[in-house]
Amino acid sequence: LDGKKVALIWNGGFRGNESFPMIEALLRKRYPTLTVIPYTEFPLVTIASLHPESKAKTLEDLRAAIREKGCDAAITGNGC
């Protein structure tokens, strides 16, 4: 992952506001040239936002944000 750009995408689940910063710190320690884009810079993708009436828009907004930021990979979710 050195030199790559990784998106953190939160689903609103269990304590992502606490665990994603920890994940980011561990990744940065292991891959010093990695760029991490925090979950706060992406749309929140909850189960409710994936309801059939809104799913297409939610996913297109997310894809657009990932493309715009030039991410090579994404870490998604966060649950127990």
PDB file of N, CA, C and O in Angstrom:
ATOM      1  N   LEU A   1       0.808  -1.219   0.000  1.00  0.00           N
ATOM      2  CA  LEU A   1       0.000   0.000   0.000  1.00  0.00           C
ATOM      3  C   LEU A   1       0.846   1.275   0.000  1.00  0.00           C
ATOM      4  O   LEU A   1       0.304   2.362  -0.072  1.00  0.00           O
ATOM      5  N   ASP A   2       2.165   1.119   0.082  1.00  0.00           N
ATOM      6  CA  ASP A   2       3.004   2.312   0.033  1.00  0.00           C
ATOM      7  C   ASP A   2       2.732   3.112  -1.236  1.00  0.00           C
ATOM      8  O   ASP A   2       2.636   2.563  -2.324  1.00  0.00           O
ATOM      9  N   GLY A   3       2.572   4.394  -1.066  1.00  0.00           N
ATOM     10  CA  GLY A   3       2.332   5.284  -2.191  1.00  0.00           C
ATOM     11  C   GLY A   3       0.902   5.296  -2.699  1.00  0.00           C
ATOM     12  O   GLY A   3       0.576   6.029  -3.619  1.00  0.00           O
ATOM     13  N   LYS A   4       0.045   4.486  -2.120  1.00  0.00           N
ATOM     14  CA  LYS A   4      -1.353   4.410  -2.557  1.00  0.00           C
ATOM     15  C   LYS A   4      -2.221   5.348  -1.731  1.00  0.00           C
ATOM     16  O   LYS A   4      -1.815   5.877  -0.702  1.00  0.00           O
ATOM     17  N   LYS A   5      -3.460   5.509  -2.201  1.00  0.00           N
ATOM     18  CA  LYS A   5      -4.444   6.341  -1.518  1.00  0.00           C
ATOM     19  C   LYS A   5      -5.630   5.453  -1.146  1.00  0.00           C
ATOM     20  O   LYS A   5      -6.224   4.811  -2.017  1.00  0.00           O
ATOM     21  N   VAL A   6      -5.959   5.420   0.150  1.00  0.00           N
ATOM     22  CA  VAL A   6      -7.016   4.549   0.659  1.00  0.00           C
ATOM     23  C   VAL A   6      -8.144   5.383   1.263  1.00  0.00           C
ATOM     24  O   VAL A   6      -7.898   6.286   2.063  1.00  0.00           O
ATOM     25  N   ALA A   7      -9.361   5.042   0.879  1.00  0.00           N
ATOM     26  CA  ALA A   7     -10.559   5.683   1.421  1.00  0.00           C
ATOM     27  C   ALA A   7     -11.072   4.882   2.615  1.00  0.00           C
ATOM     28  O   ALA A   7     -11.104   3.656   2.559  1.00  0.00           O
ATOM     29  N   LEU A   8     -11.479   5.579   3.653  1.00  0.00           N
ATOM     30  CA  LEU A   8     -12.170   4.939   4.762  1.00  0.00           C
ATOM     31  C   LEU A   8     -13.647   5.290   4.618  1.00  0.00           C
ATOM     32  O   LEU A   8     -14.012   6.467   4.612  1.00  0.00           O
ATOM     33  N   ILE A   9     -14.478   4.276   4.467  1.00  0.00           N
ATOM     34  CA  ILE A   9     -15.914   4.467   4.232  1.00  0.00           C
ATOM     35  C   ILE A   9     -16.680   3.879   5.408  1.00  0.00           C
ATOM     36  O   ILE A   9     -16.621   2.680   5.666  1.00  0.00           O
ATOM     37  N   TRP A  10     -17.418   4.717   6.106  1.00  0.00           N
ATOM     38  CA  TRP A  10     -18.143   4.273   7.303  1.00  0.00           C
ATOM     39  C   TRP A  10     -19.597   4.012   6.978  1.00  0.00           C
ATOM     40  O   TRP A  10     -20.244   4.753   6.234  1.00  0.00           O
ATOM     41  N   ASN A  11     -20.122   2.951   7.603  1.00  0.00           N
ATOM     42  CA  ASN A  11     -21.530   2.614   7.428  1.00  0.00           C
ATOM     43  C   ASN A  11     -22.380   3.071   8.614  1.00  0.00           C
ATOM     44  O   ASN A  11     -23.534   2.700   8.734  1.00  0.00           O
ATOM     45  N   GLY A  12     -21.789   3.862   9.495  1.00  0.00           N
ATOM     46  CA  GLY A  12     -22.528   4.344  10.657  1.00  0.00           C
ATOM     47  C   GLY A  12     -22.593   3.334  11.771  1.00  0.00           C
ATOM     48  O   GLY A  12     -23.253   3.554  12.782  1.00  0.00           O
ATOM     49  N   GLY A  13     -21.910   2.198  11.597  1.00  0.00           N
ATOM     50  CA  GLY A  13     -21.946   1.120  12.582  1.00  0.00           C
ATOM     51  C   GLY A  13     -21.084   1.385  13.798  1.00  0.00           C
ATOM     52  O   GLY A  13     -20.550   2.468  14.006  1.00  0.00           O
ATOM     53  N   PHE A  14     -20.898   0.356  14.530  1.00  0.00           N
ATOM     54  CA  PHE A  14     -20.265   0.338  15.842  1.00  0.00           C
ATOM     55  C   PHE A  14     -18.974   1.154  15.943  1.00  0.00           C
ATOM     56  O   PHE A  14     -17.933   0.751  15.457  1.00  0.00           O
ATOM     57  N   ARG A  15     -19.057   2.309  16.550  1.00  0.00           N
ATOM     58  CA  ARG A  15     -17.925   3.119  16.996  1.00  0.00           C
ATOM     59  C   ARG A  15     -16.855   3.380  15.935  1.00  0.00           C
ATOM     60  O   ARG A  15     -15.666   3.438  16.231  1.00  0.00           O
ATOM     61  N   GLY A  16     -17.284   3.572  14.710  1.00  0.00           N
ATOM     62  CA  GLY A  16     -16.339   3.888  13.646  1.00  0.00           C
ATOM     63  C   GLY A  16     -15.573   5.170  13.901  1.00  0.00           C
ATOM     64  O   GLY A  16     -14.409   5.297  13.520  1.00  0.00           O
ATOM     65  N   ASN A  17     -16.226   6.108  14.577  1.00  0.00           N
ATOM     66  CA  ASN A  17     -15.557   7.362  14.904  1.00  0.00           C
ATOM     67  C   ASN A  17     -14.352   7.134  15.810  1.00  0.00           C
ATOM     68  O   ASN A  17     -13.436   7.945  15.851  1.00  0.00           O
ATOM     69  N   GLU A  18     -14.322   6.006  16.514  1.00  0.00           N
ATOM     70  CA  GLU A  18     -13.185   5.650  17.359  1.00  0.00           C
ATOM     71  C   GLU A  18     -12.238   4.682  16.644  1.00  0.00           C
ATOM     72  O   GLU A  18     -11.023   4.818  16.750  1.00  0.00           O
ATOM     73  N   SER A  19     -12.790   3.710  15.941  1.00  0.00           N
ATOM     74  CA  SER A  19     -11.933   2.670  15.358  1.00  0.00           C
ATOM     75  C   SER A  19     -11.244   3.092  14.062  1.00  0.00           C
ATOM     76  O   SER A  19     -10.103   2.690  13.817  1.00  0.00           O
ATOM     77  N   PHE A  20     -11.889   3.910  13.237  1.00  0.00           N
ATOM     78  CA  PHE A  20     -11.233   4.311  11.993  1.00  0.00           C
ATOM     79  C   PHE A  20      -9.950   5.109  12.241  1.00  0.00           C
ATOM     80  O   PHE A  20      -8.955   4.893  11.548  1.00  0.00           O
ATOM     81  N   PRO A  21      -9.916   6.026  13.211  1.00  0.00           N
ATOM     82  CA  PRO A  21      -8.635   6.681  13.489  1.00  0.00           C
ATOM     83  C   PRO A  21      -7.544   5.691  13.925  1.00  0.00           C
ATOM     84  O   PRO A  21      -6.373   5.863  13.588  1.00  0.00           O
ATOM     85  N   MET A  22      -7.922   4.653  14.644  1.00  0.00           N
ATOM     86  CA  MET A  22      -6.950   3.624  15.039  1.00  0.00           C
ATOM     87  C   MET A  22      -6.460   2.843  13.824  1.00  0.00           C
ATOM     88  O   MET A  22      -5.258   2.580  13.692  1.00  0.00           O
ATOM     89  N   ILE A  23      -7.382   2.494  12.945  1.00  0.00           N
ATOM     90  CA  ILE A  23      -7.009   1.787  11.710  1.00  0.00           C
ATOM     91  C   ILE A  23      -6.069   2.662  10.890  1.00  0.00           C
ATOM     92  O   ILE A  23      -5.047   2.194  10.385  1.00  0.00           O
ATOM     93  N   GLU A  24      -6.409   3.930  10.791  1.00  0.00           N
ATOM     94  CA  GLU A  24      -5.569   4.857  10.033  1.00  0.00           C
ATOM     95  C   GLU A  24      -4.156   4.924  10.620  1.00  0.00           C
ATOM     96  O   GLU A  24      -3.163   4.868   9.885  1.00  0.00           O
ATOM     97  N   ALA A  25      -4.056   5.040  11.940  1.00  0.00           N
ATOM     98  CA  ALA A  25      -2.736   5.119  12.589  1.00  0.00           C
ATOM     99  C   ALA A  25      -1.916   3.858  12.333  1.00  0.00           C
ATOM    100  O   ALA A  25      -0.713   3.944  12.051  1.00  0.00           O
ATOM    101  N   LEU A  26      -2.546   2.701  12.408  1.00  0.00           N
ATOM    102  CA  LEU A  26      -1.838   1.445  12.152  1.00  0.00           C
ATOM    103  C   LEU A  26      -1.371   1.357  10.703  1.00  0.00           C
ATOM    104  O   LEU A  26      -0.251   0.915  10.434  1.00  0.00           O
ATOM    105  N   LEU A  27      -2.219   1.768   9.774  1.00  0.00           N
ATOM    106  CA  LEU A  27      -1.836   1.752   8.366  1.00  0.00           C
ATOM    107  C   LEU A  27      -0.672   2.700   8.091  1.00  0.00           C
ATOM    108  O   LEU A  27       0.271   2.357   7.380  1.00  0.00           O
ATOM    109  N   ARG A  28      -0.736   3.896   8.652  1.00  0.00           N
ATOM    110  CA  ARG A  28       0.327   4.881   8.432  1.00  0.00           C
ATOM    111  C   ARG A  28       1.659   4.402   9.003  1.00  0.00           C
ATOM    112  O   ARG A  28       2.719   4.677   8.432  1.00  0.00           O
ATOM    113  N   LYS A  29       1.592   3.693  10.134  1.00  0.00           N
ATOM    114  CA  LYS A  29       2.810   3.164  10.741  1.00  0.00           C
ATOM    115  C   LYS A  29       3.454   2.109   9.839  1.00  0.00           C
ATOM    116  O   LYS A  29       4.668   2.081   9.657  1.00  0.00           O
ATOM    117  N   ARG A  30       2.628   1.252   9.273  1.00  0.00           N
ATOM    118  CA  ARG A  30       3.136   0.167   8.431  1.00  0.00           C
ATOM    119  C   ARG A  30       3.499   0.638   7.019  1.00  0.00           C
ATOM    120  O   ARG A  30       4.426   0.107   6.405  1.00  0.00           O
ATOM    121  N   TYR A  31       2.752   1.595   6.500  1.00  0.00           N
ATOM    122  CA  TYR A  31       2.961   2.099   5.138  1.00  0.00           C
ATOM    123  C   TYR A  31       3.146   3.615   5.200  1.00  0.00           C
ATOM    124  O   TYR A  31       2.190   4.373   4.997  1.00  0.00           O
ATOM    125  N   PRO A  32       4.348   4.071   5.470  1.00  0.00           N
ATOM    126  CA  PRO A  32       4.575   5.502   5.708  1.00  0.00           C
ATOM    127  C   PRO A  32       4.198   6.422   4.557  1.00  0.00           C
ATOM    128  O   PRO A  32       3.882   7.591   4.790  1.00  0.00           O
ATOM    129  N   THR A  33       4.209   5.938   3.326  1.00  0.00           N
ATOM    130  CA  THR A  33       3.875   6.819   2.202  1.00  0.00           C
ATOM    131  C   THR A  33       2.414   6.685   1.772  1.00  0.00           C
ATOM    132  O   THR A  33       2.015   7.259   0.764  1.00  0.00           O
ATOM    133  N   LEU A  34       1.632   5.956   2.542  1.00  0.00           N
ATOM    134  CA  LEU A  34       0.203   5.795   2.269  1.00  0.00           C
ATOM    135  C   LEU A  34      -0.535   7.102   2.556  1.00  0.00           C
ATOM    136  O   LEU A  34      -0.229   7.792   3.527  1.00  0.00           O
ATOM    137  N   THR A  35      -1.496   7.426   1.715  1.00  0.00           N
ATOM    138  CA  THR A  35      -2.397   8.548   1.972  1.00  0.00           C
ATOM    139  C   THR A  35      -3.742   7.956   2.373  1.00  0.00           C
ATOM    140  O   THR A  35      -4.279   7.105   1.669  1.00  0.00           O
ATOM    141  N   VAL A  36      -4.264   8.386   3.502  1.00  0.00           N
ATOM    142  CA  VAL A  36      -5.560   7.906   3.978  1.00  0.00           C
ATOM    143  C   VAL A  36      -6.550   9.064   3.911  1.00  0.00           C
ATOM    144  O   VAL A  36      -6.292  10.150   4.433  1.00  0.00           O
ATOM    145  N   ILE A  37      -7.680   8.826   3.249  1.00  0.00           N
ATOM    146  CA  ILE A  37      -8.755   9.811   3.194  1.00  0.00           C
ATOM    147  C   ILE A  37      -9.784   9.396   4.246  1.00  0.00           C
ATOM    148  O   ILE A  37     -10.380   8.322   4.147  1.00  0.00           O
ATOM    149  N   PRO A  38     -10.003  10.208   5.284  1.00  0.00           N
ATOM    150  CA  PRO A  38     -10.878   9.808   6.389  1.00  0.00           C
ATOM    151  C   PRO A  38     -12.351   9.694   5.986  1.00  0.00           C
ATOM    152  O   PRO A  38     -12.796  10.317   5.015  1.00  0.00           O
ATOM    153  N   TYR A  39     -13.064   8.916   6.756  1.00  0.00           N
ATOM    154  CA  TYR A  39     -14.487   8.674   6.484  1.00  0.00           C
ATOM    155  C   TYR A  39     -15.294   9.962   6.470  1.00  0.00           C
ATOM    156  O   TYR A  39     -16.332  10.034   5.815  1.00  0.00           O
ATOM    157  N   THR A  40     -14.822  10.985   7.134  1.00  0.00           N
ATOM    158  CA  THR A  40     -15.561  12.250   7.188  1.00  0.00           C
ATOM    159  C   THR A  40     -15.614  12.955   5.835  1.00  0.00           C
ATOM    160  O   THR A  40     -16.411  13.875   5.657  1.00  0.00           O
ATOM    161  N   GLU A  41     -14.790  12.510   4.886  1.00  0.00           N
ATOM    162  CA  GLU A  41     -14.772  13.129   3.564  1.00  0.00           C
ATOM    163  C   GLU A  41     -15.612  12.365   2.537  1.00  0.00           C
ATOM    164  O   GLU A  41     -15.581  12.685   1.347  1.00  0.00           O
ATOM    165  N   PHE A  42     -16.363  11.372   3.010  1.00  0.00           N
ATOM    166  CA  PHE A  42     -17.204  10.563   2.126  1.00  0.00           C
ATOM    167  C   PHE A  42     -18.629  10.521   2.659  1.00  0.00           C
ATOM    168  O   PHE A  42     -18.860  10.687   3.854  1.00  0.00           O
ATOM    169  N   PRO A  43     -19.588  10.252   1.779  1.00  0.00           N
ATOM    170  CA  PRO A  43     -20.964  10.097   2.248  1.00  0.00           C
ATOM    171  C   PRO A  43     -21.062   8.907   3.214  1.00  0.00           C
ATOM    172  O   PRO A  43     -20.380   7.905   3.034  1.00  0.00           O
ATOM    173  N   LEU A  44     -21.887   9.048   4.224  1.00  0.00           N
ATOM    174  CA  LEU A  44     -22.171   7.959   5.151  1.00  0.00           C
ATOM    175  C   LEU A  44     -23.073   6.960   4.431  1.00  0.00           C
ATOM    176  O   LEU A  44     -24.096   7.351   3.864  1.00  0.00           O
ATOM    177  N   VAL A  45     -22.686   5.690   4.423  1.00  0.00           N
ATOM    178  CA  VAL A  45     -23.445   4.667   3.695  1.00  0.00           C
ATOM    179  C   VAL A  45     -24.083   3.722   4.713  1.00  0.00           C
ATOM    180  O   VAL A  45     -23.524   2.689   5.074  1.00  0.00           O
ATOM    181  N   THR A  46     -25.261   4.103   5.192  1.00  0.00           N
ATOM    182  CA  THR A  46     -25.977   3.298   6.179  1.00  0.00           C
ATOM    183  C   THR A  46     -26.915   2.312   5.483  1.00  0.00           C
ATOM    184  O   THR A  46     -27.169   2.431   4.282  1.00  0.00           O
ATOM    185  N   ILE A  47     -27.425   1.383   6.247  1.00  0.00           N
ATOM    186  CA  ILE A  47     -28.412   0.439   5.710  1.00  0.00           C
ATOM    187  C   ILE A  47     -29.617   1.209   5.160  1.00  0.00           C
ATOM    188  O   ILE A  47     -30.107   0.915   4.077  1.00  0.00           O
ATOM    189  N   ALA A  48     -30.057   2.230   5.887  1.00  0.00           N
ATOM    190  CA  ALA A  48     -31.211   3.024   5.433  1.00  0.00           C
ATOM    191  C   ALA A  48     -30.925   3.706   4.096  1.00  0.00           C
ATOM    192  O   ALA A  48     -31.813   3.816   3.247  1.00  0.00           O
ATOM    193  N   SER A  49     -29.675   4.145   3.881  1.00  0.00           N
ATOM    194  CA  SER A  49     -29.356   4.826   2.623  1.00  0.00           C
ATOM    195  C   SER A  49     -29.281   3.865   1.451  1.00  0.00           C
ATOM    196  O   SER A  49     -29.185   4.293   0.302  1.00  0.00           O
ATOM    197  N   LEU A  50     -29.330   2.572   1.739  1.00  0.00           N
ATOM    198  CA  LEU A  50     -29.309   1.571   0.675  1.00  0.00           C
ATOM    199  C   LEU A  50     -30.694   1.000   0.390  1.00  0.00           C
ATOM    200  O   LEU A  50     -30.839  -0.006  -0.297  1.00  0.00           O
ATOM    201  N   HIS A  51     -31.731   1.653   0.917  1.00  0.00           N
ATOM    202  CA  HIS A  51     -33.109   1.276   0.612  1.00  0.00           C
ATOM    203  C   HIS A  51     -33.288   1.375  -0.905  1.00  0.00           C
ATOM    204  O   HIS A  51     -32.691   2.240  -1.549  1.00  0.00           O
ATOM    205  N   PRO A  52     -34.064   0.497  -1.501  1.00  0.00           N
ATOM    206  CA  PRO A  52     -34.209   0.503  -2.963  1.00  0.00           C
ATOM    207  C   PRO A  52     -34.487   1.877  -3.580  1.00  0.00           C
ATOM    208  O   PRO A  52     -34.039   2.160  -4.691  1.00  0.00           O
ATOM    209  N   GLU A  53     -35.207   2.733  -2.877  1.00  0.00           N
ATOM    210  CA  GLU A  53     -35.532   4.049  -3.430  1.00  0.00           C
ATOM    211  C   GLU A  53     -34.335   4.995  -3.466  1.00  0.00           C
ATOM    212  O   GLU A  53     -34.325   5.953  -4.239  1.00  0.00           O
ATOM    213  N   SER A  54     -33.333   4.747  -2.627  1.00  0.00           N
ATOM    214  CA  SER A  54     -32.198   5.669  -2.563  1.00  0.00           C
ATOM    215  C   SER A  54     -30.848   5.010  -2.859  1.00  0.00           C
ATOM    216  O   SER A  54     -29.840   5.701  -2.957  1.00  0.00           O
ATOM    217  N   LYS A  55     -30.850   3.707  -3.027  1.00  0.00           N
ATOM    218  CA  LYS A  55     -29.597   2.965  -3.182  1.00  0.00           C
ATOM    219  C   LYS A  55     -28.755   3.453  -4.360  1.00  0.00           C
ATOM    220  O   LYS A  55     -27.549   3.693  -4.216  1.00  0.00           O
ATOM    221  N   ALA A  56     -29.349   3.621  -5.519  1.00  0.00           N
ATOM    222  CA  ALA A  56     -28.588   4.026  -6.711  1.00  0.00           C
ATOM    223  C   ALA A  56     -27.907   5.376  -6.494  1.00  0.00           C
ATOM    224  O   ALA A  56     -26.725   5.540  -6.809  1.00  0.00           O
ATOM    225  N   LYS A  57     -28.626   6.337  -5.932  1.00  0.00           N
ATOM    226  CA  LYS A  57     -28.044   7.663  -5.686  1.00  0.00           C
ATOM    227  C   LYS A  57     -26.950   7.581  -4.636  1.00  0.00           C
ATOM    228  O   LYS A  57     -25.883   8.188  -4.801  1.00  0.00           O
ATOM    229  N   THR A  58     -27.182   6.849  -3.564  1.00  0.00           N
ATOM    230  CA  THR A  58     -26.176   6.700  -2.508  1.00  0.00           C
ATOM    231  C   THR A  58     -24.883   6.139  -3.074  1.00  0.00           C
ATOM    232  O   THR A  58     -23.798   6.673  -2.828  1.00  0.00           O
ATOM    233  N   LEU A  59     -24.989   5.068  -3.846  1.00  0.00           N
ATOM    234  CA  LEU A  59     -23.792   4.426  -4.390  1.00  0.00           C
ATOM    235  C   LEU A  59     -23.113   5.285  -5.455  1.00  0.00           C
ATOM    236  O   LEU A  59     -21.881   5.325  -5.530  1.00  0.00           O
ATOM    237  N   GLU A  60     -23.882   5.986  -6.260  1.00  0.00           N
ATOM    238  CA  GLU A  60     -23.269   6.867  -7.266  1.00  0.00           C
ATOM    239  C   GLU A  60     -22.537   8.022  -6.588  1.00  0.00           C
ATOM    240  O   GLU A  60     -21.438   8.391  -6.997  1.00  0.00           O
ATOM    241  N   ASP A  61     -23.125   8.593  -5.538  1.00  0.00           N
ATOM    242  CA  ASP A  61     -22.456   9.666  -4.791  1.00  0.00           C
ATOM    243  C   ASP A  61     -21.146   9.161  -4.188  1.00  0.00           C
ATOM    244  O   ASP A  61     -20.132   9.860  -4.222  1.00  0.00           O
ATOM    245  N   LEU A  62     -21.173   7.948  -3.665  1.00  0.00           N
ATOM    246  CA  LEU A  62     -19.967   7.361  -3.082  1.00  0.00           C
ATOM    247  C   LEU A  62     -18.911   7.110  -4.161  1.00  0.00           C
ATOM    248  O   LEU A  62     -17.743   7.474  -3.992  1.00  0.00           O
ATOM    249  N   ARG A  63     -19.306   6.501  -5.265  1.00  0.00           N
ATOM    250  CA  ARG A  63     -18.357   6.262  -6.374  1.00  0.00           C
ATOM    251  C   ARG A  63     -17.741   7.564  -6.858  1.00  0.00           C
ATOM    252  O   ARG A  63     -16.536   7.649  -7.109  1.00  0.00           O
ATOM    253  N   ALA A  64     -18.558   8.589  -6.986  1.00  0.00           N
ATOM    254  CA  ALA A  64     -18.060   9.884  -7.454  1.00  0.00           C
ATOM    255  C   ALA A  64     -17.028  10.456  -6.480  1.00  0.00           C
ATOM    256  O   ALA A  64     -15.994  10.977  -6.906  1.00  0.00           O
ATOM    257  N   ALA A  65     -17.300  10.349  -5.193  1.00  0.00           N
ATOM    258  CA  ALA A  65     -16.364  10.869  -4.192  1.00  0.00           C
ATOM    259  C   ALA A  65     -15.044  10.094  -4.221  1.00  0.00           C
ATOM    260  O   ALA A  65     -13.971  10.684  -4.127  1.00  0.00           O
ATOM    261  N   ILE A  66     -15.127   8.779  -4.384  1.00  0.00           N
ATOM    262  CA  ILE A  66     -13.914   7.948  -4.450  1.00  0.00           C
ATOM    263  C   ILE A  66     -13.100   8.305  -5.690  1.00  0.00           C
ATOM    264  O   ILE A  66     -11.884   8.473  -5.615  1.00  0.00           O
ATOM    265  N   ARG A  67     -13.773   8.439  -6.822  1.00  0.00           N
ATOM    266  CA  ARG A  67     -13.079   8.820  -8.071  1.00  0.00           C
ATOM    267  C   ARG A  67     -12.455  10.205  -7.946  1.00  0.00           C
ATOM    268  O   ARG A  67     -11.304  10.423  -8.337  1.00  0.00           O
ATOM    269  N   GLU A  68     -13.218  11.143  -7.423  1.00  0.00           N
ATOM    270  CA  GLU A  68     -12.755  12.532  -7.302  1.00  0.00           C
ATOM    271  C   GLU A  68     -11.480  12.619  -6.467  1.00  0.00           C
ATOM    272  O   GLU A  68     -10.584  13.403  -6.765  1.00  0.00           O
ATOM    273  N   LYS A  69     -11.386  11.791  -5.441  1.00  0.00           N
ATOM    274  CA  LYS A  69     -10.228  11.824  -4.556  1.00  0.00           C
ATOM    275  C   LYS A  69      -9.095  10.911  -5.043  1.00  0.00           C
ATOM    276  O   LYS A  69      -8.025  10.883  -4.450  1.00  0.00           O
ATOM    277  N   GLY A  70      -9.330  10.161  -6.119  1.00  0.00           N
ATOM    278  CA  GLY A  70      -8.285   9.332  -6.712  1.00  0.00           C
ATOM    279  C   GLY A  70      -7.850   8.159  -5.852  1.00  0.00           C
ATOM    280  O   GLY A  70      -6.665   7.788  -5.865  1.00  0.00           O
ATOM    281  N   CYS A  71      -8.780   7.549  -5.162  1.00  0.00           N
ATOM    282  CA  CYS A  71      -8.444   6.449  -4.261  1.00  0.00           C
ATOM    283  C   CYS A  71      -8.128   5.156  -5.032  1.00  0.00           C
ATOM    284  O   CYS A  71      -8.762   4.850  -6.033  1.00  0.00           O
ATOM    285  N   ASP A  72      -7.138   4.442  -4.523  1.00  0.00           N
ATOM    286  CA  ASP A  72      -6.748   3.149  -5.094  1.00  0.00           C
ATOM    287  C   ASP A  72      -7.483   1.987  -4.423  1.00  0.00           C
ATOM    288  O   ASP A  72      -7.609   0.913  -5.011  1.00  0.00           O
ATOM    289  N   ALA A  73      -7.922   2.195  -3.196  1.00  0.00           N
ATOM    290  CA  ALA A  73      -8.581   1.136  -2.422  1.00  0.00           C
ATOM    291  C   ALA A  73      -9.485   1.771  -1.388  1.00  0.00           C
ATOM    292  O   ALA A  73      -9.404   2.983  -1.132  1.00  0.00           O
ATOM    293  N   ALA A  74     -10.351   0.950  -0.808  1.00  0.00           N
ATOM    294  CA  ALA A  74     -11.253   1.436   0.236  1.00  0.00           C
ATOM    295  C   ALA A  74     -11.376   0.400   1.340  1.00  0.00           C
ATOM    296  O   ALA A  74     -11.367  -0.805   1.076  1.00  0.00           O
ATOM    297  N   ILE A  75     -11.471   0.892   2.554  1.00  0.00           N
ATOM    298  CA  ILE A  75     -11.809   0.056   3.700  1.00  0.00           C
ATOM    299  C   ILE A  75     -13.203   0.496   4.090  1.00  0.00           C
ATOM    300  O   ILE A  75     -13.436   1.676   4.370  1.00  0.00           O
ATOM    301  N   THR A  76     -14.131  -0.454   4.083  1.00  0.00           N
ATOM    302  CA  THR A  76     -15.532  -0.113   4.310  1.00  0.00           C
ATOM    303  C   THR A  76     -16.082  -0.815   5.532  1.00  0.00           C
ATOM    304  O   THR A  76     -15.544  -1.816   5.985  1.00  0.00           O
ATOM    305  N   GLY A  77     -17.193  -0.277   5.996  1.00  0.00           N
ATOM    306  CA  GLY A  77     -17.947  -0.949   7.037  1.00  0.00           C
ATOM    307  C   GLY A  77     -17.617  -0.453   8.413  1.00  0.00           C
ATOM    308  O   GLY A  77     -17.496   0.726   8.643  1.00  0.00           O
ATOM    309  N   ASN A  78     -17.452  -1.384   9.276  1.00  0.00           N
ATOM    310  CA  ASN A  78     -17.115  -1.212  10.664  1.00  0.00           C
ATOM    311  C   ASN A  78     -18.286  -1.691  11.487  1.00  0.00           C
ATOM    312  O   ASN A  78     -19.284  -1.022  11.630  1.00  0.00           O
ATOM    313  N   GLY A  79     -18.177  -2.831  11.995  1.00  0.00           N
ATOM    314  CA  GLY A  79     -19.223  -3.409  12.821  1.00  0.00           C
ATOM    315  C   GLY A  79     -18.642  -4.419  13.776  1.00  0.00           C
ATOM    316  O   GLY A  79     -17.450  -4.654  13.793  1.00  0.00           O
ATOM    317  N   CYS A  80     -19.506  -4.973  14.563  1.00  0.00           N
ATOM    318  CA  CYS A  80     -19.023  -5.962  15.511  1.00  0.00           C
ATOM    319  C   CYS A  80     -19.657  -7.302  15.245  1.00  0.00           C
ATOM    320  O   CYS A  80     -20.548  -7.438  14.481  1.00  0.00           O
TER     321      CYS A  80
END
